PDB file of C-alpha atoms in Angstrom:
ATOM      1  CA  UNK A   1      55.201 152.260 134.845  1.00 75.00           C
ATOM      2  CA  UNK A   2      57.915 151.969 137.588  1.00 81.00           C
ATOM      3  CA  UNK A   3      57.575 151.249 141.386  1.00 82.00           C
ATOM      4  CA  UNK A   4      59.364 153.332 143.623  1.00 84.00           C
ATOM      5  CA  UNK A   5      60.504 152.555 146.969  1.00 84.00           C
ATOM      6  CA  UNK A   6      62.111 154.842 149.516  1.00 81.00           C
ATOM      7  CA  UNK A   7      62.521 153.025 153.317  1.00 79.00           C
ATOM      8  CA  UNK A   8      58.838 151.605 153.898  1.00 80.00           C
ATOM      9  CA  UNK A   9      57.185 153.582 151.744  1.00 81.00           C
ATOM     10  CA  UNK A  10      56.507 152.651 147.701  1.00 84.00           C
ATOM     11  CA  UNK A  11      55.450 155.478 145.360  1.00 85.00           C
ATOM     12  CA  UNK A  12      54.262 154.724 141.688  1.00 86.00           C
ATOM     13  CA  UNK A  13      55.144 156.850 138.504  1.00 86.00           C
ATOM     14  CA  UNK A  14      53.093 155.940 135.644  1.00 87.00           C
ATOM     15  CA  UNK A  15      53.777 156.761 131.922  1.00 89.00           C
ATOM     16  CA  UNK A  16      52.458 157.396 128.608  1.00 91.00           C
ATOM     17  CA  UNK A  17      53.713 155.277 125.501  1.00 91.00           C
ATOM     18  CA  UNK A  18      56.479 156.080 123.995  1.00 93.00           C
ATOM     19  CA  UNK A  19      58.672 154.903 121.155  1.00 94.00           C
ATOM     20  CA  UNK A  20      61.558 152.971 120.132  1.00 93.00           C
ATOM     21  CA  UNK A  21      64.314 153.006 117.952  1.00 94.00           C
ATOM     22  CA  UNK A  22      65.630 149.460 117.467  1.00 93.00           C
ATOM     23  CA  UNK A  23      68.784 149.121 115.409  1.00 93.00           C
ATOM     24  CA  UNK A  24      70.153 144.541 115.736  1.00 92.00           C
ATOM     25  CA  UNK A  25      72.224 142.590 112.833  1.00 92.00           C
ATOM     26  CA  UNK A  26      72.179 138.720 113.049  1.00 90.00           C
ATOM     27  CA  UNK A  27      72.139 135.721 111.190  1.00 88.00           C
ATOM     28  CA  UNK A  28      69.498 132.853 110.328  1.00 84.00           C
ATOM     29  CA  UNK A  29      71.174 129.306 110.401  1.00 85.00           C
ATOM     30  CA  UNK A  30      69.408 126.248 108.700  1.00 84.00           C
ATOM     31  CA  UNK A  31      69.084 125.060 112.135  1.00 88.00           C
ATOM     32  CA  UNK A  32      66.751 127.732 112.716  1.00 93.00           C
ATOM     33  CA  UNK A  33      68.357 129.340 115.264  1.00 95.00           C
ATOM     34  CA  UNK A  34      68.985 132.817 114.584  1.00 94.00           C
ATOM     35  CA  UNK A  35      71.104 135.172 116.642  1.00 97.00           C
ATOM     36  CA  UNK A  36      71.800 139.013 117.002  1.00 96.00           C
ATOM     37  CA  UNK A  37      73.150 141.812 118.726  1.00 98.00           C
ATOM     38  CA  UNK A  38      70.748 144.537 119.411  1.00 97.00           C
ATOM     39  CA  UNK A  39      71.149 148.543 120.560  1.00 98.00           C
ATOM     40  CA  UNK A  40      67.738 149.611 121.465  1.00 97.00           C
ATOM     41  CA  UNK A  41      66.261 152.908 122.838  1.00 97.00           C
ATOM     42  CA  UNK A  42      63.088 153.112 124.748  1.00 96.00           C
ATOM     43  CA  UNK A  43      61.640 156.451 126.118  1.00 95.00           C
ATOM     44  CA  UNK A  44      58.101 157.548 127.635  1.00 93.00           C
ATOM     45  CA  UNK A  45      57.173 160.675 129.032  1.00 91.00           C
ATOM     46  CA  UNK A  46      56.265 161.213 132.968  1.00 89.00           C
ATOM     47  CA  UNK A  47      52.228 160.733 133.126  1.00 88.00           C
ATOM     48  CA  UNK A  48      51.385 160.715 136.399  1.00 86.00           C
ATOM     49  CA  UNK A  49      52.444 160.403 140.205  1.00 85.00           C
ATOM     50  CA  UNK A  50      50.987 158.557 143.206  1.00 83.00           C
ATOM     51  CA  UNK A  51      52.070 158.025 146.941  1.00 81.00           C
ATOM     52  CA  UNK A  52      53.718 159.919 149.538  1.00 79.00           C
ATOM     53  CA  UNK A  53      54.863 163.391 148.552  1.00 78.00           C
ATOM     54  CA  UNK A  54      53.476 163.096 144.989  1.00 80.00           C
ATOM     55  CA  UNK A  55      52.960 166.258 143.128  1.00 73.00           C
ATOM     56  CA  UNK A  56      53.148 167.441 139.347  1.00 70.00           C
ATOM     57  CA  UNK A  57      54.113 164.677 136.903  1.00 73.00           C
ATOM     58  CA  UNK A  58      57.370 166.277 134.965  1.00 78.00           C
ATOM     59  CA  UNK A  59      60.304 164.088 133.494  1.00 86.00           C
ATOM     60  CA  UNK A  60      60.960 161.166 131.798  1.00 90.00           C
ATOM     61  CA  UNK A  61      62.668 157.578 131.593  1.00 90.00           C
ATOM     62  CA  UNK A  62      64.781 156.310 128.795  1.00 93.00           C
ATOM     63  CA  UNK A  63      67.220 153.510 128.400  1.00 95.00           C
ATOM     64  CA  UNK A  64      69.977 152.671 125.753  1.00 97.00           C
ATOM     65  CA  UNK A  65      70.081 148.711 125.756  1.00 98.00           C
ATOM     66  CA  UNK A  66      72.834 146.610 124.574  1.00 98.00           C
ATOM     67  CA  UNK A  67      71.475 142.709 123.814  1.00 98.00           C
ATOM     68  CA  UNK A  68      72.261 139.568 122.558  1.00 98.00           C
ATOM     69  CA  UNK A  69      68.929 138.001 121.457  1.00 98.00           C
ATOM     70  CA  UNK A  70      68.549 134.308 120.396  1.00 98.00           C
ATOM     71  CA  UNK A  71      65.538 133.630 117.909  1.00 97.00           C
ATOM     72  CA  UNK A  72      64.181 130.093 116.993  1.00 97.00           C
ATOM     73  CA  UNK A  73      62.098 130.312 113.656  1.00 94.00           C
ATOM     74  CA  UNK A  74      59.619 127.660 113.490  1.00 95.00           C
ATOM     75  CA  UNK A  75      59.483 126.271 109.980  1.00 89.00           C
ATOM     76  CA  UNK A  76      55.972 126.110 108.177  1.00 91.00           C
ATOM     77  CA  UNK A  77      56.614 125.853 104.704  1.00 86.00           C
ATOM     78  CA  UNK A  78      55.079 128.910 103.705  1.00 90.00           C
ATOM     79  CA  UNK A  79      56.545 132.716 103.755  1.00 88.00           C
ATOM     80  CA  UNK A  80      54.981 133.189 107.204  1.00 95.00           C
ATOM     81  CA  UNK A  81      57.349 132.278 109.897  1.00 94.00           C
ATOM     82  CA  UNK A  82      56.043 132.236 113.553  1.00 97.00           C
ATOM     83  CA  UNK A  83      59.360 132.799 116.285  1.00 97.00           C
ATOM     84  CA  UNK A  84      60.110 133.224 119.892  1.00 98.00           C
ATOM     85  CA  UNK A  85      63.249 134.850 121.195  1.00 98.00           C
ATOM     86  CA  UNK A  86      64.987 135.567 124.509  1.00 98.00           C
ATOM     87  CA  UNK A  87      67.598 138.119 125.244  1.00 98.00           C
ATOM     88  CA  UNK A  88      69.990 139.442 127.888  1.00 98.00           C
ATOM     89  CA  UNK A  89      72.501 142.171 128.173  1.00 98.00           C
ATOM     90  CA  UNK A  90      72.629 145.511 130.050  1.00 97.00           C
ATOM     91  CA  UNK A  91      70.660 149.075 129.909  1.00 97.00           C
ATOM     92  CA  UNK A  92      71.550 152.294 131.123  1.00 96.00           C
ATOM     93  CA  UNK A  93      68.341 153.577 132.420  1.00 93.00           C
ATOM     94  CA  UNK A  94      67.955 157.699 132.271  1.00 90.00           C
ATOM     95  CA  UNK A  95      65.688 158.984 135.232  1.00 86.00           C
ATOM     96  CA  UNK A  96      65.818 162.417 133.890  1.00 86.00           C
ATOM     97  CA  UNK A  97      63.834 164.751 136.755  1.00 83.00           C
ATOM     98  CA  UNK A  98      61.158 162.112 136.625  1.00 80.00           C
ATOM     99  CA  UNK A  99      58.245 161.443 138.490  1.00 76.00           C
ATOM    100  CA  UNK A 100      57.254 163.655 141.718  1.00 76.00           C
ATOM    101  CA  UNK A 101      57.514 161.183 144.678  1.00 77.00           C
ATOM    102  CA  UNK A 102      59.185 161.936 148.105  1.00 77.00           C
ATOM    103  CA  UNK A 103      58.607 165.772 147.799  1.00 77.00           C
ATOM    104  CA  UNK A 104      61.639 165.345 144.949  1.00 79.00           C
ATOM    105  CA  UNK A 105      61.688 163.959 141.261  1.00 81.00           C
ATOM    106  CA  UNK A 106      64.292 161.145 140.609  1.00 82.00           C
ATOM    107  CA  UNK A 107      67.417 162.070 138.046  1.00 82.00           C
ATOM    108  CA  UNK A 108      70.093 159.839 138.337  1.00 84.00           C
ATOM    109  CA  UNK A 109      71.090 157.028 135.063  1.00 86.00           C
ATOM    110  CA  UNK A 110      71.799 153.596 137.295  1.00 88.00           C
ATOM    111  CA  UNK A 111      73.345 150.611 134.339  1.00 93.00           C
ATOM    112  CA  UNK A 112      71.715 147.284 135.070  1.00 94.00           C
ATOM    113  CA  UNK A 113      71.819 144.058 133.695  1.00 97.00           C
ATOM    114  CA  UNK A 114      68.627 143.437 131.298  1.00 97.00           C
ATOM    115  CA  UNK A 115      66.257 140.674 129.741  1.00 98.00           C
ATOM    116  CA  UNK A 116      63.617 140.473 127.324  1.00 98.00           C
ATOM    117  CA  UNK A 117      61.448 137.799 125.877  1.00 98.00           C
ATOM    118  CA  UNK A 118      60.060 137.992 121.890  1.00 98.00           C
ATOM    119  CA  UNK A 119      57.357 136.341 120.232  1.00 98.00           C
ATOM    120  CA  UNK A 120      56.556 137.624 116.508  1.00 97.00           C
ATOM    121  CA  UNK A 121      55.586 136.244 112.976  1.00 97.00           C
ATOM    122  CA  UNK A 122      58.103 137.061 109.824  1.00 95.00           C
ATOM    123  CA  UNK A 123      56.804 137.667 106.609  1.00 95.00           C
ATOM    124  CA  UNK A 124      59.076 136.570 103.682  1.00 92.00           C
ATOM    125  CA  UNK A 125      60.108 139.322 101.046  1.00 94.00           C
ATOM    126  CA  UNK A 126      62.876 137.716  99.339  1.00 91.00           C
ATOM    127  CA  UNK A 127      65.773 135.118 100.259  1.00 84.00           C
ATOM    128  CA  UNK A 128      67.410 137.695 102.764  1.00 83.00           C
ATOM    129  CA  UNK A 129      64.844 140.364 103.817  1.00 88.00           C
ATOM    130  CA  UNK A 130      61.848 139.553 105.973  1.00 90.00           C
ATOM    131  CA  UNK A 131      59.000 141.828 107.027  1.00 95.00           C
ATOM    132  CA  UNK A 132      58.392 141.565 110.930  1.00 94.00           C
ATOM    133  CA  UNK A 133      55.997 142.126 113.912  1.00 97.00           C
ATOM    134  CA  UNK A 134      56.576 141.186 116.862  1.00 94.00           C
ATOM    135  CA  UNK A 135      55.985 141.876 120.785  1.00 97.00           C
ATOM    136  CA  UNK A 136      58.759 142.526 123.549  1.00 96.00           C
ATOM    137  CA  UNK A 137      58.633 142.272 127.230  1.00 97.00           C
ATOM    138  CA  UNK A 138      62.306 144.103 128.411  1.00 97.00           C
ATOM    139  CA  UNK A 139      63.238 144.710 131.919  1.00 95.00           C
ATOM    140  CA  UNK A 140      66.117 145.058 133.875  1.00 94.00           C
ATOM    141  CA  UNK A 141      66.759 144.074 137.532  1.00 92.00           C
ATOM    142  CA  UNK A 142      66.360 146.614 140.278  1.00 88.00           C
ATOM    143  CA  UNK A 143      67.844 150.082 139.556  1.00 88.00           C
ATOM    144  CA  UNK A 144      68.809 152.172 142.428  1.00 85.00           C
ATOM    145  CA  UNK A 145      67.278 155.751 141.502  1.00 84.00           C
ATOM    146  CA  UNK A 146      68.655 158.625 143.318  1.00 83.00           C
ATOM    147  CA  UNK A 147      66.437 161.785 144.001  1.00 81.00           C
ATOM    148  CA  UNK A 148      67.940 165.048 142.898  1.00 79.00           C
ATOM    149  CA  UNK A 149      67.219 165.444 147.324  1.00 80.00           C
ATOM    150  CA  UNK A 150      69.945 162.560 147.402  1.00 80.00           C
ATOM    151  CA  UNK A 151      67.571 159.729 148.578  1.00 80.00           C
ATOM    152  CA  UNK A 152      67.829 156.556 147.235  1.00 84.00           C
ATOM    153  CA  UNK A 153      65.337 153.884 146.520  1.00 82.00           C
ATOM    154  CA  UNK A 154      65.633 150.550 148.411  1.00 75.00           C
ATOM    155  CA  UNK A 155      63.519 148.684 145.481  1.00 80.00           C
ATOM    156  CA  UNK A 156      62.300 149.856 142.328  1.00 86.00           C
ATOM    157  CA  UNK A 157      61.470 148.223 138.984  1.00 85.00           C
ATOM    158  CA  UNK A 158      62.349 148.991 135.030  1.00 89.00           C
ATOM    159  CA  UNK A 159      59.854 147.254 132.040  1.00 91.00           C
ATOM    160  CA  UNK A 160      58.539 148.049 129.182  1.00 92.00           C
ATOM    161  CA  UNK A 161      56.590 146.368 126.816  1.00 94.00           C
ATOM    162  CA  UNK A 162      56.851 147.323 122.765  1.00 94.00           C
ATOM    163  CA  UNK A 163      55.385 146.130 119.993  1.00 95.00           C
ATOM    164  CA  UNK A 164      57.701 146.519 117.006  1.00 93.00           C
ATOM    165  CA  UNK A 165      56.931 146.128 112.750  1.00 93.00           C
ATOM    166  CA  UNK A 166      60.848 145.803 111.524  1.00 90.00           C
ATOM    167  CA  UNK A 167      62.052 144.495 108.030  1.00 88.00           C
TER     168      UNK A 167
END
């Protein structure tokens, strides 16, 4: 869901859950630090619309991520393997004729720098392949959206929270 605000007034678009498709390569140390690089791609439809000059919910928001994540594996001695990770890079967010909010829909795709923190639990296959869940909370600084009326927002916000099964 995103917050969008336009002078003194803040309009909210809320979506439906989407998907993700997560591509990252890194490497476990014995230290059990583990990092990677990560090109993620997040999108969820337009739900719903509320505020000033609201109207029929249309559009959607997607975002091509570029991270570098840093995992720490905490040891147990068994094939589970608890972790927690934090990440930062940049997104190019996609506000393709989203949202109905100022009498317009936004479309406009602002870059911004990005963050995420990562808590999951690895499962153990083999020596080198792991079966993994885990949870993400990614979001990126302010965008500026632009309306396709040319108004742009004075604050806004960009999250998402996923919940991934990778091997």
């Amino acid at each position: 869901d995103n917050d969008v605000k336009i002078g003194a007034t803040t309009n909210r678009i809320e979506a439906d859950p989407g998907f993700l498709l997560n591509g990252s390569l890194g490497f476990g140390f014995e230290s059990q630090l583990r990092p990677e690089f990560e090109i993620a791609y997040r999108r969820n439809t337009v739900d719903k619309t509320s505020g000033v000059g609201s109207g029929a919910s249309t559009g959607n928001f997607s975002s091509i991520a570029f991270m570098g994540n840093l995992f720490y594996d905490f040891q147990t001695q068994s094939g589970l393997t608890p972790y927690l990770g934090a990440g930062i890079g940049g997104a190019l967010i996609d506000a393709d004729n989203a949202g109905r909010v100022f009498g317009t829909n936004l479309n406009n795709q602002p870059f911004e720098f990005a963050y995420q923190g990562i808590a999951g639990l690895a499962f153990e296959l083999s020596e080198r392949w792991d079966v993994t869940a885990d949870y993400r909370y990614f979001a990126t600084l302010e965008p500026e959206y632009k309306t396709v009326a040319g108004l742009k927002s004075t604050e806004s916000d960009y999250s998402n929270h996923t919940f991934l099964l990778g091997l």
